[in-house]
Amino acid sequence: MSGSVRHFKLVLLGDTAVGKSCLVVRFVRDEFFEFQEPTIGAAFLTQSVQLDSSVVKFEIWDTAGQERYRSLAPMYYRGASAAIVVFDLSNKESYNGAKSWVKAYAEENNILYLETSAKNAANVKNLFVEIAKKLPQQAMQQEREQGFTISPPKQEKKSCC
Amino acid sequence: MPPHQISCYLTPSGYKFLLLHPALGQDSVGGFFKDVAEVWVKLVLGGLWERESVVESKGFDDRLFPSLFFFLLATWEHGLFPLFAFFPFLAFLFMRQRNGRPSSRAGMVKVGKVKAEFTEYKNANVFTGTWNVNAKKMDPSTSLASWLFPPSTPSPPDIIAVGFQEIVDLNAVNVAVDSKASQRSLFWQDTILRTLSSNNRRYTLVQEVHLVGMLLCVYVQNKHLPHVSNVSCNTVGVGVMGVMGNKGGVSVRMTYYDSGICFVCSHFAAHRENVVGRNQDFHSIVSKTSFDVGPAVVKEGVASGSIGQWREGDEGKIGVMDHDVVWWLGDLNYRIDEGMGTEEVFEKAQRGDIETLRKHDQLNIERGNSNVFQGFSESILSFPPTYKYQPNTDLYECRPDKKLRAPAWCDRVLWHEADSGTVDCQVYERAELNISDHKPVMATFTCRIKNINTTKRADVYSEVMRSLDKRENQSLPKVDLDKVTIDFKSLYYDNKSMASITLTNTGTSNAHWRLVPKLEDEALCKEWVQVSPTFGLLVKGESCEINFSVQIDNETAMKLSNNDESLDDILILRLENGRDHYLTVSGKYARSCFGMGVRDLVLISEPVRDVPLDPKGRIDFEASHPPASLSVPKELWRIVDAISEKGLHEKDLFLTPGFAAEVKQIRECLDTNSDFGLFHIHSMAEVLVSFLASLSEPIVPSTLFPTLEIDQGNIMPWSRRFLEELPPIHYNCFVYIISFFREILLYSNSNNLSPAKLARVCTSCLIRSDEANRGGKGDRSRNMSLIFLHFLTTNSI
């Protein structure tokens, strides 16, 4: 089992009081507190998930959602393998917040994030161009070869003794 | 012997590693410990570990070795290597549970027990046979039944492994070209299958492998075929030049139910005296045999406990010893020890004195000395030596035209089990087939086979994982803070305020804490905050105070006045291997005229403390009521007025320090526009100087400093130009102050002041001396001082 444990840094992001800590506490300890204290700082917990052939061990950073601490969040999401962006379904403002968190996380980790509008054409072309740039060069070439190159049938080698 | 130290490393979960080592730097010991801890964690995570057992894992040693190597290197750099090399055993490693931790203790016991929880066992009957056939073929009608079906085995074997040596002559052509060996292999397969089917038994050949003269065929009863997987074979030549196949081993491995089993059929070096060669052949075959089963199979084997958990990372390859059971059969070529004469061996063999002979059996002797087949078992030899016979007879070869060979037990079957009690040998016999100069040997076994309940195993592992996670989370460092916010309320200019936060270790492990800078910052906090200590170690239950002191110095006051700074900062307190806490420090600036600019001050009619602010916290000059446009700041006027009123005669005015409390009081009265009350005149004089020095823009901007040396010839035009270029409010203030000073000089008899003394006072508060000498030629503040002197001594204003 030893070598098959893979470690990943995971960060929870989102506005204040949307339930980030509750989510983590439920996942890690299977508990729920009606009145969860606000996180002032960044809580750290680990939890493993057993897959068929390996174990994924999450190193979870549960960040502070309050606006005043927002500037500190990049310390935690920089280099994180995954981010859970949380918002409260009953709070539209937190949804808007979630969008900005996604954007910030994407920027920090060099992930493509574009807002487009089909209606006014904003960013539409750019979206596809940026995706094209991101696709691996190798794979593109391979696809082409498979699609268009017609190779001559292989000649049987005649051997002599 | 140089002094030695004992170092201890405490893991987050409370394990102690102790190391006895020569005295050397903490870094290298720490690095070594970290490596050890990492390997150790992997061992614990493996889940198949018994608590308080000695770590006897080759894998553990292997993983540790590189660390140990670098550790030795570090020791060497410290000039201690020779000692260390002579006493490698000085590096003892102890791993012991920390005392008084019942919860984690229980957790670890559980981990040790799990293997049994998901493993069910069943028995399998295994037949193994080996025969050196001396390149002979049999009459096709002859049956192998007397060999393959030893009479004393009750139930039919589930697995049959048949090994041959010398299915072809070991000549140069056969070593180089495979065609004849392949034909012979088919012949023997055919013969075996015929024998097996004659007995109405249904077997399938799961793998055949041959190399020159060596052939190994493994059969499994048809009903078990669905439980046979990951069959793989390998050949290793150790003959001529160490690689040719005239000698060597062929092997087959498979996963049978959930046990990894392996058969090796080998032919070792011949000749009675070549014991070392045979031992070497064994080790070569073990080290060279490798089955490429793929990473998934390795992983599965590790999870089932069939493969040591250290094998992973070897790209899916496993060796002979990575199996629950290994059967090793073949013409191992060990003879009777040379100490016994050939004649005597013959005599004893013919007489059937097996007991004496086996005491002199080279293999028994070598195994007894742990030179070969370490960890393997063999049943007792109870049959006569199997070599060397006169073909087609049951007589040892002793015809005069043949080379005389002492009879020997060349043909053997041994086994190795990973867990003791897995294999039980039932029959170890020889058969009396006589076409070859060797007799065939057979051994039958009952073998405990693992049948893993994968669902149960997943459950058990999940539970172990959960308990490990829980333990890990519980042992994270934890501190309680009596508060995380310090609100200093009002903070006054140049006043120091203090507060502290108490940190208590409420966790179960040591807490290393440290204040860390914010991303891309270097400082831990803003300039106006001072904090101490900034790091520390708290053992369980221990507390400490972090002290904060805040002071609004002139620079901060200027920034605050311009709204370039706010009294609000967050400090990050980080627990090593744990969470971060944010500590907020804040206060409200009690606005002061100190640190402001004269151009702003003249626009304010209210006391500075009550100045109206816009929503962003900036001074709203428009809202000042009544609208002001004073010629000099009212604060300046009040100070000068207070000194003029009763201080002009004061001896050493401006040269005598005031009283700190009074200075503070006067400052507060200026900011709140309240009555000064009682004060010493020196305190007021100090306030004048410090007020002027605190202004965000000095009365005399550095741009107006003379660029040439001032002398009697050019002082008039420079002074005139200086006055012309002063900004209006600055001009007012300058003229106001110089006039005041000139008035003071009228009383020089009593106050003992001189123009030169007052010029020095001007230099100290009307210009910024750090700016004065920046970049210019000569002593620019001296030039400026001459201009001040000029204004003080002449009626030029």
CSV table of C-alpha atoms in Angstrom, one decimal, chain B residues 123-126 325 327 379 415 417 420-427 443-448:
chain,number,residue,atom,x,y,z
B,123,ASN,CA,-5.2,-26.0,1.1
B,124,ALA,CA,-3.7,-27.0,-2.3
B,125,ASN,CA,-1.8,-30.2,-3.1
B,126,VAL,CA,1.3,-29.6,-5.0
B,325,VAL,CA,6.0,-19.9,-1.7
B,327,TRP,CA,9.8,-24.3,-4.9
B,379,SER,CA,12.6,-32.6,3.7
B,415,TRP,CA,11.0,-24.7,-0.8
B,417,GLU,CA,7.7,-19.9,2.6
B,420,SER,CA,6.0,-20.2,8.4
B,421,GLY,CA,3.5,-23.0,8.4
B,422,THR,CA,2.4,-22.5,4.8
B,423,VAL,CA,4.0,-25.6,3.3
B,424,ASP,CA,4.0,-29.1,4.6
B,425,CYS,CA,6.0,-31.7,2.7
B,426,GLN,CA,4.3,-35.1,2.5
B,427,VAL,CA,6.5,-37.2,0.2
B,443,ALA,CA,8.1,-34.2,-3.6
B,444,THR,CA,4.5,-33.6,-2.8
B,445,PHE,CA,3.2,-30.9,-0.5
B,446,THR,CA,0.1,-29.5,1.0
B,447,CYS,CA,0.3,-25.8,0.8
B,448,ARG,CA,-1.9,-23.1,2.5
